C-alpha cells in the first residue's frame, strides 16, 4: 500500500463514530522500515490562528481496520 492510498481514506474513531480527518503523513521507523504511526490533520473546528489544521498522531497499534474508504482507529476521548 502506498502512502497516497492512506491519505485518500477517512479516519474514523470507532468509539465515537467521529470522522477525524485524513492521513497527512506517516511516521516510519528507519531501522525496521515499518510504519509506527499515522499523522492526522484535525477537524475543521480545530483550526488554529493561522488556519492550519491541528495535527495529532495515531499509533499504528491503534489502527483496527483499513478498508477501501475508511481507516478505523481505536482512540478514546483523551487521545484525540
Short mmCIF file of C-alpha atoms in Angstrom, two decimals:
data_model
loop_
_atom_site.label_atom_id
_atom_site.label_comp_id
_atom_site.label_asym_id
_atom_site.label_seq_id
_atom_site.Cartn_x
_atom_site.Cartn_y
_atom_site.Cartn_z
CA UNK A 1 0.00 0.00 0.00
CA UNK A 2 1.23 3.48 -0.84
CA UNK A 3 1.10 6.50 1.46
CA UNK A 4 -1.15 8.22 -1.09
CA UNK A 5 -3.61 5.32 -0.66
CA UNK A 6 -3.78 6.03 3.07
CA UNK A 7 -4.17 9.77 2.50
CA UNK A 8 -7.35 9.30 0.47
CA UNK A 9 -9.18 7.43 3.24
CA UNK A 10 -11.30 8.95 6.01
CA UNK A 11 -10.06 8.15 9.50
CA UNK A 12 -12.91 7.34 11.89
CA UNK A 13 -12.80 6.70 15.63
CA UNK A 14 -14.80 3.53 16.19
CA UNK A 15 -15.70 4.52 19.78
CA UNK A 16 -17.41 7.80 18.88
CA UNK A 17 -18.11 7.39 15.16
CA UNK A 18 -16.38 10.75 14.71
CA UNK A 19 -14.50 11.47 11.48
CA UNK A 20 -11.02 12.59 12.50
CA UNK A 21 -9.70 13.66 9.09
CA UNK A 22 -7.26 12.21 6.61
CA UNK A 23 -3.72 10.91 7.00
CA UNK A 24 -1.37 13.76 6.28
CA UNK A 25 1.83 11.81 6.76
CA UNK A 26 3.22 8.63 8.27
CA UNK A 27 5.93 8.02 10.85
CA UNK A 28 8.27 5.30 9.60
CA UNK A 29 10.84 3.51 11.75
CA UNK A 30 14.00 3.77 9.63
CA UNK A 31 15.60 0.75 11.31
CA UNK A 32 12.74 -1.69 10.65
CA UNK A 33 11.06 0.02 7.68
CA UNK A 34 7.66 -0.36 9.38
CA UNK A 35 5.05 2.35 9.86
CA UNK A 36 4.88 3.38 13.54
CA UNK A 37 2.05 5.93 13.29
CA UNK A 38 -0.23 7.93 11.03
CA UNK A 39 -0.22 11.71 11.44
CA UNK A 40 -3.74 13.09 11.06
CA UNK A 41 -4.86 16.66 10.36
CA UNK A 42 -7.51 17.90 12.83
CA UNK A 43 -11.17 18.51 12.08
CA UNK A 44 -12.32 21.89 10.75
CA UNK A 45 -13.44 23.03 14.23
CA UNK A 46 -9.84 22.69 15.42
CA UNK A 47 -8.46 25.37 13.09
CA UNK A 48 -5.68 27.41 14.62
CA UNK A 49 -4.97 31.11 14.35
CA UNK A 50 -3.17 30.68 11.03
CA UNK A 51 -5.88 28.42 9.52
CA UNK A 52 -3.71 25.33 9.71
CA UNK A 53 -5.28 22.15 10.95
CA UNK A 54 -4.01 20.88 14.27
CA UNK A 55 -2.25 17.56 13.83
CA UNK A 56 -2.21 14.53 16.09
CA UNK A 57 -0.60 11.11 15.94
CA UNK A 58 -2.43 7.78 15.74
CA UNK A 59 -0.08 4.93 16.74
CA UNK A 60 -0.15 2.02 14.30
CA UNK A 61 -1.18 -0.25 17.17
CA UNK A 62 -4.44 1.74 17.50
CA UNK A 63 -5.50 1.05 13.89
CA UNK A 64 -8.21 -1.60 13.88
CA UNK A 65 -9.03 -1.97 10.18
CA UNK A 66 -8.04 -0.38 6.89
CA UNK A 67 -10.94 -0.64 4.47
CA UNK A 68 -11.43 0.56 0.92
CA UNK A 69 -12.68 4.01 2.02
CA UNK A 70 -12.12 4.21 5.78
CA UNK A 71 -9.45 3.59 8.39
CA UNK A 72 -11.00 2.60 11.74
CA UNK A 73 -8.99 3.55 14.80
CA UNK A 74 -9.38 2.68 18.48
CA UNK A 75 -8.98 6.02 20.29
CA UNK A 76 -10.56 7.26 23.50
CA UNK A 77 -11.70 10.84 24.03
CA UNK A 78 -8.44 11.98 25.64
CA UNK A 79 -6.34 10.55 22.78
CA UNK A 80 -7.86 12.77 20.06
#
